[in-house]
């Protein structure tokens, strides 16, 4: 283990190096259960579920799981280390600068997440049965952007999948309240359109440079989600055109039937919008933007590596 890079309520993540034969080494991230929940059987089952689900997902927009292990009476997951920032950190940086992320970059990031989600939503097991994966926690901290312009979705810890060991008890909400779908808050059955709504929230926020559903209390936040009271993004960011606004609001429709029916539908709508408007973004453009925004942090990481 080299250093702790993040800590949440249930687990912590370290940057680490894995060694192998003949001088082999690679950087990995190690996610470990925190001691105060190490005795919580339900959380341990959920943690192991994450590894069992995500290890089956091999896609360029999903962080790869390498190993599930047990060390010093604690479970850990070793996964792909992404040198960069999560979208929450990027969101805070643009807020400090007083200007939202450029529209081309925002759309590109969300389109990349759409590709990873679509792959997960349609994933089948080795005998061809649908896994029926729903992420249920699509949110800025779970979207990583590398300094090379790669976009990776992480943390399938609360994902709902067919045949998993742990099942959510009735009436228990899992995930981040401000990124839940209305049907999730109401305790209804969920499908992939719930993830589309959550990604719509992320898109609205990075276009507008502010939170969409954030009340003074968790209950107030849940009530805001339930009401689906949404300000048109163009009222906050005049650069958001009518076409783009229509896409955002469709992703955020209160009723699942009124939304994009899959993440690829949202992807294709954004792609068509960018083509029609003559807006272009690529991994190379995103990498250049990230290196410009985080030049000091990149130099510091190089210094640490030496």
GROMACS .gro file of C-alpha atoms in nm:
model
  306
    1UNK     CA    1   0.000   0.000   0.000
    2UNK     CA    2   0.133   0.344  -0.095
    3UNK     CA    3  -0.128   0.593   0.027
    4UNK     CA    4  -0.496   0.622   0.109
    5UNK     CA    5  -0.671   0.804  -0.174
    6UNK     CA    6  -1.031   0.810  -0.046
    7UNK     CA    7  -1.247   0.702   0.245
    8UNK     CA    8  -1.624   0.663   0.272
    9UNK     CA    9  -1.866   0.551   0.540
   10UNK     CA   10  -1.807   0.180   0.481
   11UNK     CA   11  -1.474   0.137   0.297
   12UNK     CA   12  -1.141   0.303   0.222
   13UNK     CA   13  -0.936   0.298  -0.098
   14UNK     CA   14  -0.557   0.282  -0.122
   15UNK     CA   15  -0.319   0.329  -0.410
   16UNK     CA   16  -0.098   0.020  -0.412
   17UNK     CA   17   0.155  -0.177  -0.613
   18UNK     CA   18   0.109  -0.544  -0.699
   19UNK     CA   19   0.427  -0.743  -0.756
   20UNK     CA   20   0.476  -1.057  -0.964
   21UNK     CA   21   0.751  -1.274  -1.106
   22UNK     CA   22   1.061  -1.137  -1.279
   23UNK     CA   23   1.019  -0.772  -1.175
   24UNK     CA   24   0.652  -0.749  -1.280
   25UNK     CA   25   0.460  -0.473  -1.107
   26UNK     CA   26   0.146  -0.268  -1.166
   27UNK     CA   27  -0.044   0.005  -0.985
   28UNK     CA   28  -0.377  -0.104  -0.844
   29UNK     CA   29  -0.645   0.041  -0.618
   30UNK     CA   30  -0.724  -0.159  -0.304
   31UNK     CA   31  -1.070  -0.111  -0.155
   32UNK     CA   32  -1.095  -0.238   0.202
   33UNK     CA   33  -1.386  -0.266   0.445
   34UNK     CA   34  -1.344  -0.031   0.741
   35UNK     CA   35  -1.302  -0.197   1.083
   36UNK     CA   36  -1.632  -0.068   1.227
   37UNK     CA   37  -1.833  -0.253   0.960
   38UNK     CA   38  -1.610  -0.560   0.936
   39UNK     CA   39  -1.859  -0.749   1.156
   40UNK     CA   40  -2.163  -0.641   0.952
   41UNK     CA   41  -2.261  -0.956   0.763
   42UNK     CA   42  -2.500  -0.775   0.527
   43UNK     CA   43  -2.235  -0.523   0.424
   44UNK     CA   44  -1.971  -0.794   0.379
   45UNK     CA   45  -2.212  -0.985   0.153
   46UNK     CA   46  -2.280  -0.664  -0.044
   47UNK     CA   47  -1.904  -0.599  -0.071
   48UNK     CA   48  -1.841  -0.952  -0.203
   49UNK     CA   49  -2.139  -0.912  -0.441
   50UNK     CA   50  -1.968  -0.605  -0.587
   51UNK     CA   51  -1.660  -0.811  -0.670
   52UNK     CA   52  -1.860  -1.104  -0.809
   53UNK     CA   53  -2.070  -0.875  -1.031
   54UNK     CA   54  -1.796  -0.640  -1.149
   55UNK     CA   55  -1.539  -0.913  -1.223
   56UNK     CA   56  -1.775  -1.031  -1.501
   57UNK     CA   57  -1.772  -0.684  -1.660
   58UNK     CA   58  -1.486  -0.623  -1.901
   59UNK     CA   59  -1.542  -0.289  -2.074
   60UNK     CA   60  -1.322   0.015  -2.134
   61UNK     CA   61  -1.567   0.239  -1.944
   62UNK     CA   62  -1.587   0.018  -1.633
   63UNK     CA   63  -1.295  -0.009  -1.388
   64UNK     CA   64  -1.167  -0.366  -1.401
   65UNK     CA   65  -1.178  -0.582  -1.086
   66UNK     CA   66  -0.864  -0.798  -1.044
   67UNK     CA   67  -0.910  -0.984  -0.717
   68UNK     CA   68  -1.120  -1.036  -0.404
   69UNK     CA   69  -0.903  -1.119  -0.105
   70UNK     CA   70  -0.902  -1.156   0.273
   71UNK     CA   71  -0.618  -1.012   0.481
   72UNK     CA   72  -0.590  -0.926   0.853
   73UNK     CA   73  -0.953  -1.031   0.913
   74UNK     CA   74  -1.083  -0.793   0.647
   75UNK     CA   75  -1.202  -0.838   0.290
   76UNK     CA   76  -1.053  -0.624   0.014
   77UNK     CA   77  -1.101  -0.579  -0.360
   78UNK     CA   78  -0.803  -0.507  -0.588
   79UNK     CA   79  -0.909  -0.314  -0.895
   80UNK     CA   80  -0.777  -0.101  -1.178
   81UNK     CA   81  -0.612   0.219  -1.053
   82UNK     CA   82  -0.728   0.525  -1.247
   83UNK     CA   83  -0.486   0.816  -1.224
   84UNK     CA   84  -0.715   1.117  -1.236
   85UNK     CA   85  -1.016   1.265  -1.056
   86UNK     CA   86  -1.376   1.167  -0.996
   87UNK     CA   87  -1.652   1.384  -1.140
   88UNK     CA   88  -1.736   1.519  -0.792
   89UNK     CA   89  -1.381   1.664  -0.763
   90UNK     CA   90  -1.404   1.802  -1.120
   91UNK     CA   91  -1.743   1.954  -1.037
   92UNK     CA   92  -1.596   2.126  -0.728
   93UNK     CA   93  -1.298   2.256  -0.931
   94UNK     CA   94  -1.524   2.410  -1.198
   95UNK     CA   95  -1.740   2.561  -0.922
   96UNK     CA   96  -1.432   2.728  -0.769
   97UNK     CA   97  -1.343   2.864  -1.113
   98UNK     CA   98  -1.697   3.002  -1.147
   99UNK     CA   99  -1.763   2.838  -1.484
  100UNK     CA  100  -1.922   2.499  -1.559
  101UNK     CA  101  -1.739   2.235  -1.761
  102UNK     CA  102  -1.740   2.300  -2.139
  103UNK     CA  103  -2.051   2.149  -2.299
  104UNK     CA  104  -1.850   1.924  -2.533
  105UNK     CA  105  -1.658   1.771  -2.240
  106UNK     CA  106  -1.972   1.728  -2.029
  107UNK     CA  107  -2.154   1.547  -2.310
  108UNK     CA  108  -1.851   1.331  -2.389
  109UNK     CA  109  -1.813   1.214  -2.026
  110UNK     CA  110  -2.183   1.123  -2.001
  111UNK     CA  111  -2.173   0.943  -2.338
  112UNK     CA  112  -1.881   0.730  -2.216
  113UNK     CA  113  -2.071   0.639  -1.899
  114UNK     CA  114  -2.370   0.549  -2.120
  115UNK     CA  115  -2.153   0.298  -2.307
  116UNK     CA  116  -2.034   0.133  -1.986
  117UNK     CA  117  -2.386   0.124  -1.841
  118UNK     CA  118  -2.536  -0.019  -2.160
  119UNK     CA  119  -2.278  -0.298  -2.154
  120UNK     CA  120  -2.357  -0.377  -1.787
  121UNK     CA  121  -2.734  -0.358  -1.841
  122UNK     CA  122  -2.715  -0.611  -2.126
  123UNK     CA  123  -2.449  -0.842  -1.979
  124UNK     CA  124  -2.526  -1.214  -1.981
  125UNK     CA  125  -2.364  -1.494  -1.781
  126UNK     CA  126  -2.154  -1.769  -1.939
  127UNK     CA  127  -2.462  -1.971  -2.036
  128UNK     CA  128  -2.640  -1.673  -2.191
  129UNK     CA  129  -2.880  -1.578  -1.910
  130UNK     CA  130  -2.924  -1.200  -1.855
  131UNK     CA  131  -2.756  -1.080  -1.534
  132UNK     CA  132  -3.013  -0.795  -1.513
  133UNK     CA  133  -2.760  -0.557  -1.359
  134UNK     CA  134  -2.886  -0.216  -1.243
  135UNK     CA  135  -2.609   0.000  -1.095
  136UNK     CA  136  -2.839   0.199  -0.859
  137UNK     CA  137  -2.560   0.438  -0.754
  138UNK     CA  138  -2.464   0.631  -1.068
  139UNK     CA  139  -2.326   0.954  -0.916
  140UNK     CA  140  -2.026   1.190  -0.955
  141UNK     CA  141  -1.801   1.007  -0.701
  142UNK     CA  142  -1.852   0.684  -0.897
  143UNK     CA  143  -1.741   0.827  -1.233
  144UNK     CA  144  -1.363   0.856  -1.271
  145UNK     CA  145  -1.188   1.063  -1.539
  146UNK     CA  146  -0.820   0.987  -1.594
  147UNK     CA  147  -0.559   1.243  -1.692
  148UNK     CA  148  -0.545   1.053  -2.023
  149UNK     CA  149  -0.914   1.129  -2.088
  150UNK     CA  150  -1.051   0.782  -2.004
  151UNK     CA  151  -1.391   0.764  -1.830
  152UNK     CA  152  -1.460   0.474  -1.592
  153UNK     CA  153  -1.770   0.379  -1.393
  154UNK     CA  154  -1.696   0.222  -1.054
  155UNK     CA  155  -1.868   0.084  -0.743
  156UNK     CA  156  -2.127  -0.176  -0.826
  157UNK     CA  157  -2.164  -0.224  -0.449
  158UNK     CA  158  -2.537  -0.154  -0.441
  159UNK     CA  159  -2.603  -0.296  -0.788
  160UNK     CA  160  -2.908  -0.516  -0.826
  161UNK     CA  161  -2.839  -0.829  -1.026
  162UNK     CA  162  -3.014  -1.161  -1.077
  163UNK     CA  163  -2.886  -1.438  -0.853
  164UNK     CA  164  -2.683  -1.220  -0.615
  165UNK     CA  165  -2.645  -1.330  -0.254
  166UNK     CA  166  -2.769  -1.017  -0.079
  167UNK     CA  167  -3.112  -0.868  -0.138
  168UNK     CA  168  -3.229  -0.521  -0.038
  169UNK     CA  169  -3.488  -0.539   0.237
  170UNK     CA  170  -3.818  -0.371   0.165
  171UNK     CA  171  -3.818  -0.007   0.269
  172UNK     CA  172  -3.437   0.029   0.283
  173UNK     CA  173  -3.286   0.287   0.048
  174UNK     CA  174  -2.936   0.229  -0.084
  175UNK     CA  175  -2.730   0.473  -0.287
  176UNK     CA  176  -2.684   0.850  -0.269
  177UNK     CA  177  -3.017   1.028  -0.210
  178UNK     CA  178  -2.955   1.319  -0.450
  179UNK     CA  179  -2.898   1.079  -0.742
  180UNK     CA  180  -3.187   0.841  -0.687
  181UNK     CA  181  -3.475   0.808  -0.930
  182UNK     CA  182  -3.828   0.895  -0.817
  183UNK     CA  183  -3.928   0.527  -0.837
  184UNK     CA  184  -3.629   0.434  -0.618
  185UNK     CA  185  -3.740   0.686  -0.352
  186UNK     CA  186  -4.097   0.551  -0.370
  187UNK     CA  187  -3.978   0.193  -0.324
  188UNK     CA  188  -4.102   0.073  -0.662
  189UNK     CA  189  -3.945  -0.197  -0.877
  190UNK     CA  190  -3.639  -0.066  -1.062
  191UNK     CA  191  -3.505  -0.126  -1.408
  192UNK     CA  192  -3.227   0.023  -1.622
  193UNK     CA  193  -3.426   0.347  -1.668
  194UNK     CA  194  -3.351   0.430  -1.304
  195UNK     CA  195  -2.980   0.450  -1.396
  196UNK     CA  196  -3.074   0.673  -1.694
  197UNK     CA  197  -3.242   0.918  -1.452
  198UNK     CA  198  -2.937   0.921  -1.223
  199UNK     CA  199  -2.709   0.992  -1.519
  200UNK     CA  200  -2.948   1.270  -1.624
  201UNK     CA  201  -2.893   1.426  -1.279
  202UNK     CA  202  -2.514   1.407  -1.331
  203UNK     CA  203  -2.546   1.569  -1.676
  204UNK     CA  204  -2.768   1.850  -1.541
  205UNK     CA  205  -2.518   1.921  -1.261
  206UNK     CA  206  -2.203   1.934  -1.473
  207UNK     CA  207  -2.379   2.157  -1.728
  208UNK     CA  208  -2.513   2.391  -1.458
  209UNK     CA  209  -2.228   2.383  -1.206
  210UNK     CA  210  -2.461   2.325  -0.910
  211UNK     CA  211  -2.645   2.045  -0.734
  212UNK     CA  212  -2.992   1.953  -0.861
  213UNK     CA  213  -3.146   1.776  -0.561
  214UNK     CA  214  -2.990   1.898  -0.238
  215UNK     CA  215  -3.212   1.977   0.059
  216UNK     CA  216  -3.111   2.082   0.411
  217UNK     CA  217  -3.176   1.727   0.532
  218UNK     CA  218  -3.182   1.380   0.374
  219UNK     CA  219  -3.561   1.383   0.403
  220UNK     CA  220  -3.581   1.720   0.222
  221UNK     CA  221  -3.356   1.585  -0.055
  222UNK     CA  222  -3.576   1.276  -0.095
  223UNK     CA  223  -3.884   1.498  -0.117
  224UNK     CA  224  -3.717   1.704  -0.393
  225UNK     CA  225  -3.647   1.384  -0.588
  226UNK     CA  226  -4.002   1.259  -0.532
  227UNK     CA  227  -4.146   1.588  -0.666
  228UNK     CA  228  -3.900   1.594  -0.962
  229UNK     CA  229  -3.902   1.973  -0.954
  230UNK     CA  230  -3.636   2.064  -1.212
  231UNK     CA  231  -3.516   2.406  -1.325
  232UNK     CA  232  -3.446   2.420  -1.698
  233UNK     CA  233  -3.066   2.409  -1.736
  234UNK     CA  234  -3.069   2.699  -1.986
  235UNK     CA  235  -3.195   2.929  -1.707
  236UNK     CA  236  -2.870   2.866  -1.519
  237UNK     CA  237  -2.628   2.817  -1.810
  238UNK     CA  238  -2.734   3.014  -2.121
  239UNK     CA  239  -2.488   2.807  -2.329
  240UNK     CA  240  -2.725   2.508  -2.299
  241UNK     CA  241  -2.921   2.510  -2.625
  242UNK     CA  242  -3.289   2.415  -2.662
  243UNK     CA  243  -3.188   2.082  -2.823
  244UNK     CA  244  -2.956   1.987  -2.537
  245UNK     CA  245  -3.211   2.100  -2.279
  246UNK     CA  246  -3.473   1.872  -2.436
  247UNK     CA  247  -3.232   1.577  -2.401
  248UNK     CA  248  -3.154   1.657  -2.035
  249UNK     CA  249  -3.521   1.696  -1.942
  250UNK     CA  250  -3.617   1.373  -2.117
  251UNK     CA  251  -3.351   1.184  -1.917
  252UNK     CA  252  -3.504   1.342  -1.604
  253UNK     CA  253  -3.868   1.260  -1.680
  254UNK     CA  254  -4.062   1.166  -1.366
  255UNK     CA  255  -4.218   0.858  -1.526
  256UNK     CA  256  -3.979   0.590  -1.660
  257UNK     CA  257  -4.193   0.546  -1.973
  258UNK     CA  258  -4.127   0.911  -2.067
  259UNK     CA  259  -3.748   0.881  -2.037
  260UNK     CA  260  -3.489   0.740  -2.273
  261UNK     CA  261  -3.556   0.367  -2.249
  262UNK     CA  262  -3.187   0.275  -2.235
  263UNK     CA  263  -2.855   0.446  -2.172
  264UNK     CA  264  -2.765   0.396  -2.541
  265UNK     CA  265  -3.073   0.597  -2.640
  266UNK     CA  266  -2.938   0.883  -2.426
  267UNK     CA  267  -2.591   0.831  -2.579
  268UNK     CA  268  -2.727   0.845  -2.934
  269UNK     CA  269  -2.935   1.158  -2.861
  270UNK     CA  270  -2.624   1.337  -2.727
  271UNK     CA  271  -2.417   1.217  -3.022
  272UNK     CA  272  -2.679   1.344  -3.271
  273UNK     CA  273  -2.698   1.679  -3.089
  274UNK     CA  274  -2.318   1.724  -3.101
  275UNK     CA  275  -2.308   1.631  -3.469
  276UNK     CA  276  -2.589   1.873  -3.559
  277UNK     CA  277  -2.431   2.158  -3.358
  278UNK     CA  278  -2.083   2.091  -3.497
  279UNK     CA  279  -1.948   2.024  -3.147
  280UNK     CA  280  -1.670   1.768  -3.126
  281UNK     CA  281  -1.505   1.603  -2.827
  282UNK     CA  282  -1.273   1.305  -2.799
  283UNK     CA  283  -1.062   1.133  -2.537
  284UNK     CA  284  -0.767   1.343  -2.657
  285UNK     CA  285  -0.961   1.669  -2.599
  286UNK     CA  286  -1.071   1.558  -2.252
  287UNK     CA  287  -0.712   1.457  -2.168
  288UNK     CA  288  -0.584   1.803  -2.271
  289UNK     CA  289  -0.852   1.971  -2.057
  290UNK     CA  290  -0.771   1.749  -1.755
  291UNK     CA  291  -0.396   1.811  -1.787
  292UNK     CA  292  -0.459   2.185  -1.804
  293UNK     CA  293  -0.690   2.184  -1.498
  294UNK     CA  294  -0.475   1.954  -1.287
  295UNK     CA  295  -0.118   2.045  -1.393
  296UNK     CA  296  -0.005   2.102  -1.031
  297UNK     CA  297  -0.159   1.773  -0.908
  298UNK     CA  298  -0.002   1.577  -1.195
  299UNK     CA  299   0.343   1.718  -1.111
  300UNK     CA  300   0.292   1.632  -0.743
  301UNK     CA  301   0.201   1.272  -0.833
  302UNK     CA  302   0.514   1.247  -1.051
  303UNK     CA  303   0.724   1.375  -0.758
  304UNK     CA  304   0.571   1.114  -0.524
  305UNK     CA  305   0.633   0.838  -0.779
  306UNK     CA  306   1.003   0.929  -0.796
   0.00000   0.00000   0.00000
